CSV table of C-alpha atoms and ligand atoms in Angstrom, one decimal:
chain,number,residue,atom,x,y,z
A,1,UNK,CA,-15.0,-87.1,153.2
A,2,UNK,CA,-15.1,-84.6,150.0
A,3,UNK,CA,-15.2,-80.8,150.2
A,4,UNK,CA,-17.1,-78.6,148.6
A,5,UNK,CA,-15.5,-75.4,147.5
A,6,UNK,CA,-17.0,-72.4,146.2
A,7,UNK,CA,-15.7,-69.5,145.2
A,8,UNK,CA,-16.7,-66.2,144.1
A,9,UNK,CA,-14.5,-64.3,142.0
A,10,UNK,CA,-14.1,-61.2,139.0
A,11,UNK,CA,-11.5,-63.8,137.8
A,12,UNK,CA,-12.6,-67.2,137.3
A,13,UNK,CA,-10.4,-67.8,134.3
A,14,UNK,CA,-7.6,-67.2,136.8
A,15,UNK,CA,-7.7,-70.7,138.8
A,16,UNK,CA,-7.9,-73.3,135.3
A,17,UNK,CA,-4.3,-73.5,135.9
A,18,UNK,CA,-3.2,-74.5,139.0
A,19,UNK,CA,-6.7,-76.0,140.2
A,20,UNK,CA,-6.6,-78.9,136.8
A,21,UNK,CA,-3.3,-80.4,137.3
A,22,UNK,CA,-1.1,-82.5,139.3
A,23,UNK,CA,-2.4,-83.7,142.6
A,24,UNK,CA,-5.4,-81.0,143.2
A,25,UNK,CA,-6.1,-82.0,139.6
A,26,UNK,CA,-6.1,-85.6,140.4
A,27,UNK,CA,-8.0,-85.0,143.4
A,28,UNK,CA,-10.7,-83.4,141.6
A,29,UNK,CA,-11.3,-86.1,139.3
A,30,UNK,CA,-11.7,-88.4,141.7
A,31,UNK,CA,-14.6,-86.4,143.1
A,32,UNK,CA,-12.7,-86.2,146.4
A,33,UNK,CA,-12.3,-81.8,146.1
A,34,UNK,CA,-15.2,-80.2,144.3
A,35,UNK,CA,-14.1,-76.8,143.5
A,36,UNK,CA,-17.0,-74.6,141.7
A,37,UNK,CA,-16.1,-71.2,140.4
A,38,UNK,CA,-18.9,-68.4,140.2
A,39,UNK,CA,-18.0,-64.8,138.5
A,40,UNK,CA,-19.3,-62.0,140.6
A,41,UNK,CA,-20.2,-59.7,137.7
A,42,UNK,CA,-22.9,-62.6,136.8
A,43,UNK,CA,-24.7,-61.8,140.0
A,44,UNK,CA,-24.8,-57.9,138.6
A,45,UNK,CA,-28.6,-56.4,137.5
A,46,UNK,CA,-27.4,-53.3,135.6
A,47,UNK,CA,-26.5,-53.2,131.8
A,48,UNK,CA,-23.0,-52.1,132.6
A,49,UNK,CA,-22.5,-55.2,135.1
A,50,UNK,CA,-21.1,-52.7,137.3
A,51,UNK,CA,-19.4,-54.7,140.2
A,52,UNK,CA,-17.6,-51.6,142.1
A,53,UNK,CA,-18.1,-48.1,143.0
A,54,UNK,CA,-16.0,-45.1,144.3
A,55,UNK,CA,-15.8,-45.2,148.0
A,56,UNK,CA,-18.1,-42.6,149.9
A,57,UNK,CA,-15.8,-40.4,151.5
A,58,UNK,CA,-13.7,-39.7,148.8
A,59,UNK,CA,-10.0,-41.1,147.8
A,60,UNK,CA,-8.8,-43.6,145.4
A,61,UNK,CA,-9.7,-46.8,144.5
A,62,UNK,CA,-13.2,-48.4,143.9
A,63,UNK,CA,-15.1,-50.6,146.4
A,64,UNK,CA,-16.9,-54.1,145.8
A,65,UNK,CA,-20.6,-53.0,145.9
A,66,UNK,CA,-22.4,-55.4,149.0
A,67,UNK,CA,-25.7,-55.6,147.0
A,68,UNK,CA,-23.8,-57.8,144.3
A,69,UNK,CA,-21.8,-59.8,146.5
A,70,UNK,CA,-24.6,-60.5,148.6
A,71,UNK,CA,-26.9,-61.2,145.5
A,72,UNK,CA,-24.0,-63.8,144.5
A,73,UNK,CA,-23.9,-65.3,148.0
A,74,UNK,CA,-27.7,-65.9,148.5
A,75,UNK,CA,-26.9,-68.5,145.5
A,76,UNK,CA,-24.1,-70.3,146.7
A,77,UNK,CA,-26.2,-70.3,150.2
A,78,UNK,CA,-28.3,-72.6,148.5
A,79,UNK,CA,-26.3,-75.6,148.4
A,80,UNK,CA,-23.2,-74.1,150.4
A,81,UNK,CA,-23.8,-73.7,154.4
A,82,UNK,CA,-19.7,-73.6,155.2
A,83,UNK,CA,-18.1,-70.6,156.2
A,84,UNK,CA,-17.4,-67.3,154.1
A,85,UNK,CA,-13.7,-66.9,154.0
A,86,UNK,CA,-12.6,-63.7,153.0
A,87,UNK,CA,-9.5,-63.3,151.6
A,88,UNK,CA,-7.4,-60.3,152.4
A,89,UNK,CA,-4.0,-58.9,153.9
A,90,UNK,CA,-5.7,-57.8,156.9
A,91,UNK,CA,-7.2,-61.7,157.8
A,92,UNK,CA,-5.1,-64.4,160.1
A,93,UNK,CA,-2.1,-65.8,158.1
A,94,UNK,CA,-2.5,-68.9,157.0
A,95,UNK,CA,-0.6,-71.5,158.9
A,96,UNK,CA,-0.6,-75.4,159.1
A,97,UNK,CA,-3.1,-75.5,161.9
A,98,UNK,CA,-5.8,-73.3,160.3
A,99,UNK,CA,-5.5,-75.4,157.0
A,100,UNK,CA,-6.3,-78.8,158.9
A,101,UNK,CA,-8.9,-77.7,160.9
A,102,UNK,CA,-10.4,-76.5,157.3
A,103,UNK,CA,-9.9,-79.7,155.8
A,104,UNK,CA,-12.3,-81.1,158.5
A,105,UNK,CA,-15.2,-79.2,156.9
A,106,UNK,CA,-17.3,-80.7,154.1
A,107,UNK,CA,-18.0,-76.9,152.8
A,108,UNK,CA,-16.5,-73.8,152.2
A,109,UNK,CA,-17.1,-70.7,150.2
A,110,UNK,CA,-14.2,-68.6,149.3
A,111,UNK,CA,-14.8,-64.5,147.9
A,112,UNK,CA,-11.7,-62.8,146.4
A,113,UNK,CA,-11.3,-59.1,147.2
A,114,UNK,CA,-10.3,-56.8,144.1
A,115,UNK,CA,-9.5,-53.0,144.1
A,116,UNK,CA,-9.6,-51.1,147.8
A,117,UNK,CA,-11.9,-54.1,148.7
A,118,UNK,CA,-15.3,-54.8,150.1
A,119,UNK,CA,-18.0,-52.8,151.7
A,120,UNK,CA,-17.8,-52.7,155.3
A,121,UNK,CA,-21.4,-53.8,155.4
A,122,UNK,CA,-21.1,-56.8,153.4
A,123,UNK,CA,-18.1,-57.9,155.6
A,124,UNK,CA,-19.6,-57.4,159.0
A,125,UNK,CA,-22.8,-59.1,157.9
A,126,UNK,CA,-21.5,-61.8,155.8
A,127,UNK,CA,-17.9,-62.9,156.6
A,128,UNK,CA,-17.0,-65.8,158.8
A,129,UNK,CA,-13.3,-65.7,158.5
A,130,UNK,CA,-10.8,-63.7,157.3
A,131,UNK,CA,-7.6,-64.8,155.7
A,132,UNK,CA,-4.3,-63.7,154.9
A,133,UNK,CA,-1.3,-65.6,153.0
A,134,UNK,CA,1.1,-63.1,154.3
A,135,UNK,CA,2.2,-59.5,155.0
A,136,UNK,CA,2.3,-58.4,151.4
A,137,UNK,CA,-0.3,-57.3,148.9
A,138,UNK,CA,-1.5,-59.0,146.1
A,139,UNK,CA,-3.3,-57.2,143.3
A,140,UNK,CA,-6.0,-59.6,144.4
A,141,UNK,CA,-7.5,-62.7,146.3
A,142,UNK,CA,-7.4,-65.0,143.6
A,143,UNK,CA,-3.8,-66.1,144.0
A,144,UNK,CA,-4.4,-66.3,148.1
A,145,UNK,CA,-7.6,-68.9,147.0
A,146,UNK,CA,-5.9,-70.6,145.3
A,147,UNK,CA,-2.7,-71.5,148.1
A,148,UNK,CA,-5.7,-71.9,150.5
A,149,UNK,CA,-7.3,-74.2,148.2
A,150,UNK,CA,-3.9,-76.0,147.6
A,151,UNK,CA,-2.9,-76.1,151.6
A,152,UNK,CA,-6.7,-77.8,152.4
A,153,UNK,CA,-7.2,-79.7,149.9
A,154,UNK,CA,-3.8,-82.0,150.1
A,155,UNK,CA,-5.1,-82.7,153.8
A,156,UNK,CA,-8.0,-84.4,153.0
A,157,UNK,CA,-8.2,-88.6,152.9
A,158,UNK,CA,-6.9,-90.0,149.4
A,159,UNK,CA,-5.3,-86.8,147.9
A,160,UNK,CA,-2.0,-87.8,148.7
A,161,UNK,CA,-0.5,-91.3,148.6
A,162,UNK,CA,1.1,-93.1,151.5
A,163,UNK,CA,4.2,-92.5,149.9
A,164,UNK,CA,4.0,-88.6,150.0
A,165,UNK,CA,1.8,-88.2,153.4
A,166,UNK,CA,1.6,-85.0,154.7
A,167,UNK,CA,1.9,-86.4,158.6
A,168,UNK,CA,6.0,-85.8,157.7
A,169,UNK,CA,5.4,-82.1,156.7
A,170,UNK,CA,7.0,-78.9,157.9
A,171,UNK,CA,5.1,-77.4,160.9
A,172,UNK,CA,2.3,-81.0,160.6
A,173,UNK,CA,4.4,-81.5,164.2
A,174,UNK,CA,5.4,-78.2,164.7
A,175,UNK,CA,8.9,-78.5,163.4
A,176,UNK,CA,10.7,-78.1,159.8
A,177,UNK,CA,10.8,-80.9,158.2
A,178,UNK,CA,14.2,-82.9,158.1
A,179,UNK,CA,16.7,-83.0,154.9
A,180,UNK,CA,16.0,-85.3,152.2
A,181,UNK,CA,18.3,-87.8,150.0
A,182,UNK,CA,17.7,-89.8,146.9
A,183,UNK,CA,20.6,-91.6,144.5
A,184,UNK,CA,23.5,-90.7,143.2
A,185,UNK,CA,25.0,-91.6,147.0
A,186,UNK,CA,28.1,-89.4,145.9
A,187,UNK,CA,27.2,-86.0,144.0
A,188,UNK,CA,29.9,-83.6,143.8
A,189,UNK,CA,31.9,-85.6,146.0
A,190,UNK,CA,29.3,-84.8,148.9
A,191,UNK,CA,28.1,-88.2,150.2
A,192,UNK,CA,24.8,-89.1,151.9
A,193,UNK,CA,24.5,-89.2,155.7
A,194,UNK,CA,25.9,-92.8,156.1
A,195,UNK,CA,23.0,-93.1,158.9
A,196,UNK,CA,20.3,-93.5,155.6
A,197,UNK,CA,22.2,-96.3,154.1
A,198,UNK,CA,22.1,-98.3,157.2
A,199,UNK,CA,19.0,-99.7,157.0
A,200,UNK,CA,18.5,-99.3,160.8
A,201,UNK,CA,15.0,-98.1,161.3
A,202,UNK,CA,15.4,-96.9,164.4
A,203,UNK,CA,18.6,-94.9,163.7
A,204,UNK,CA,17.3,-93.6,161.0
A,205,UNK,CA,14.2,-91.7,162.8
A,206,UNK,CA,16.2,-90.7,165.4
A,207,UNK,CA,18.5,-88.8,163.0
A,208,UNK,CA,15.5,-87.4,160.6
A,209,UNK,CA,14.0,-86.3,164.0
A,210,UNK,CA,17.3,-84.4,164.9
A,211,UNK,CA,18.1,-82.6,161.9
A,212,UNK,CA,14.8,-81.5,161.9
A,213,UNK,CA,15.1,-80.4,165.5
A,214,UNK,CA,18.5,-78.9,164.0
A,215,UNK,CA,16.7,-77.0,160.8
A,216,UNK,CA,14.2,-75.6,163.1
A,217,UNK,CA,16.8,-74.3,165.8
A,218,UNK,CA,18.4,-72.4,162.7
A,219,UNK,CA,15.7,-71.2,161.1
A,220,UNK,CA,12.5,-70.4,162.5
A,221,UNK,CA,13.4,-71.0,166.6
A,222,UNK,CA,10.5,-69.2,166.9
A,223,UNK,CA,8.6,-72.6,166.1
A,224,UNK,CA,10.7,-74.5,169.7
A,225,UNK,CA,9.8,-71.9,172.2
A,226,UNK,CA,5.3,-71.9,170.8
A,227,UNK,CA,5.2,-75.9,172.2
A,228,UNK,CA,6.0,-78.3,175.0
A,229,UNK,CA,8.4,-80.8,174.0
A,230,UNK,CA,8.9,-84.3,175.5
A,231,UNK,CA,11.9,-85.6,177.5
A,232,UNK,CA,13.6,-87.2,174.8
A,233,UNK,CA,13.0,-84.5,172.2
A,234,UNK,CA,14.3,-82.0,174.8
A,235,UNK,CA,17.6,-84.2,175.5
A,236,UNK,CA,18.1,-84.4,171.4
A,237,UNK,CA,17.6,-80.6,171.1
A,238,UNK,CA,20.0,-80.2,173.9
A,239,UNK,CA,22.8,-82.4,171.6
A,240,UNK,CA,21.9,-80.9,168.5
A,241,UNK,CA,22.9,-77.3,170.5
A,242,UNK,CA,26.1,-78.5,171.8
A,243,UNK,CA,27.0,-79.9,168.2
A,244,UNK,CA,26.4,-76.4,166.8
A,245,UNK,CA,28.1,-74.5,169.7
A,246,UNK,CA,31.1,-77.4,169.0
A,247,UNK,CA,31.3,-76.9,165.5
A,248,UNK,CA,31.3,-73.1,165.9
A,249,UNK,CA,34.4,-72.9,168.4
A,250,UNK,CA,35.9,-75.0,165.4
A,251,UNK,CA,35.4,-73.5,162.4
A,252,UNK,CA,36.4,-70.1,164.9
A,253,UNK,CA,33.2,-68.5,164.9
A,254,UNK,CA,33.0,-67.6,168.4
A,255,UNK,CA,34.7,-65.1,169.6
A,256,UNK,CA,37.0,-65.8,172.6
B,301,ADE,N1,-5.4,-59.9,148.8
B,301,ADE,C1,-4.3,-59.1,148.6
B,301,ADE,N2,-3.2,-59.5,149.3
B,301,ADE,C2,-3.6,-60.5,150.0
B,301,ADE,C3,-2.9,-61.3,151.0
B,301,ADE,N3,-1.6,-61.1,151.3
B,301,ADE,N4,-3.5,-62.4,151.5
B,301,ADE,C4,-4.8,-62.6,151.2
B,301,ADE,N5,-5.5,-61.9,150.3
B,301,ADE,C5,-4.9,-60.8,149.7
């Protein structure tokens, strides 16, 4: 199923870039992503295209004016009836879970903030969803568009081949994804995990599945304790802890 993304922007020159190449590129092409840029300042009535305005109250910064946005919107309404996703620090942070349950719509539209942001009004009227990339702060919501547009679109049916499916991606099953190999077997005398050369299909899962239980337990452990996991997977995670606890009583890194 194609998706149809709109997005409203001061800065549509901003997304030629990373929205024409590679596999988003690709994907577009094929008619499978249809990504439709609209400038906000078009949507403007005054001879100044005025787009923002100090903020009642006083302080710094200018604020997106809601008659604009909301002139812009009533457009895109016309052919667009997906949600309004706002970007902005204070939204939900994107994660894997959001993103595929995005990629099941067949429409979104997208506004990037700019300056202090948008009127209240325009936000409590308009907005379905607000999103975040992360706890930082951009200098706008074009660059968070654009991952969101990235994360969704590389979901949907026929944007990625078999070869590089996303069922195998970090947090797709809730856990980091396991290390990866490819030729010369021997670099810097470090060889590959003899496991991989085996041809042993079954082996080989089995190890992929532990060193990803292994990367997760190092790095984001946070990830283990957020979901139930089977017998088997249990078991493994138990091994891959006493390998670690082994291997750190060797190397002396426990303290006796
Ligand atoms: N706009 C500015 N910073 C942002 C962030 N971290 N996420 C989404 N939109 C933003």
């Amino acid at each position: 199923m194609a998706l149809d993304i709109d997005v409203l922007t001061l800065f549509p020159e901003m997304f030629a870039g990373p929205l024409s190449h590679s596999i988003i590129g690709r994907a577009r092409n094929q008619g499978i992503v249809q990504i439709s840029l609209w400038n906000i300042r078009d949507f403007t009535l005054d001879k100044h295209r005025i787009v923002d305005d100090t903020p009642y109250g006083g302080g710094p910064g200018m604020v997106m004016k809601p008659d604009v946005l909301a002139r812009a919107l009533d457009f895109i309404r016309l052919d667009n009836s997906g949600p309004v996703i706002y970007l902005t620090p204070q939204g939900q942070t994107l994660a894997q879970s959001a993103a595929s349950k995005l990629a099941a719509k067949s429409q979104l539209i997208l506004l990037c903030g700019h300056y202090e942001g948008i009127d209240e009004r325009f936000r409590a009227l308009y907005v379905d969803i607000e999103m975040s990339i992360g706890d930082y702060v951009l200098t706008g919501g074009e660059l968070p568009a654009m991952v969101l547009i990235d994360t969704v679109a590389r979901l949907l049916t026929g944007v990625l081949g078999a070869e590089d499916s996303a069922t195998e991606d970090s947090f797709s099953n809730g856990l980091l994804e396991h290390p990866h190999y490819t030729r010369p077997r021997v670099f810097r005398e470090m060889e590959v995990p003899s496991v991989l050369l085996s041809g042993h299909h079954g082996q080989i899962q089995r190890w992929r599945l532990k060193e990803s239980l292994r990367r997760t337990l190092e790095r984001r452990p946070d990830l283990l304790d957020s979901q139930p996991l089977s017998k088997d997977v249990h078991e493994l995670l138990e091994d891959v802890k006493q390998e670690d606890c082994k291997e750190r009583t060797k190397g002396g890194l426990v303290e006796q």
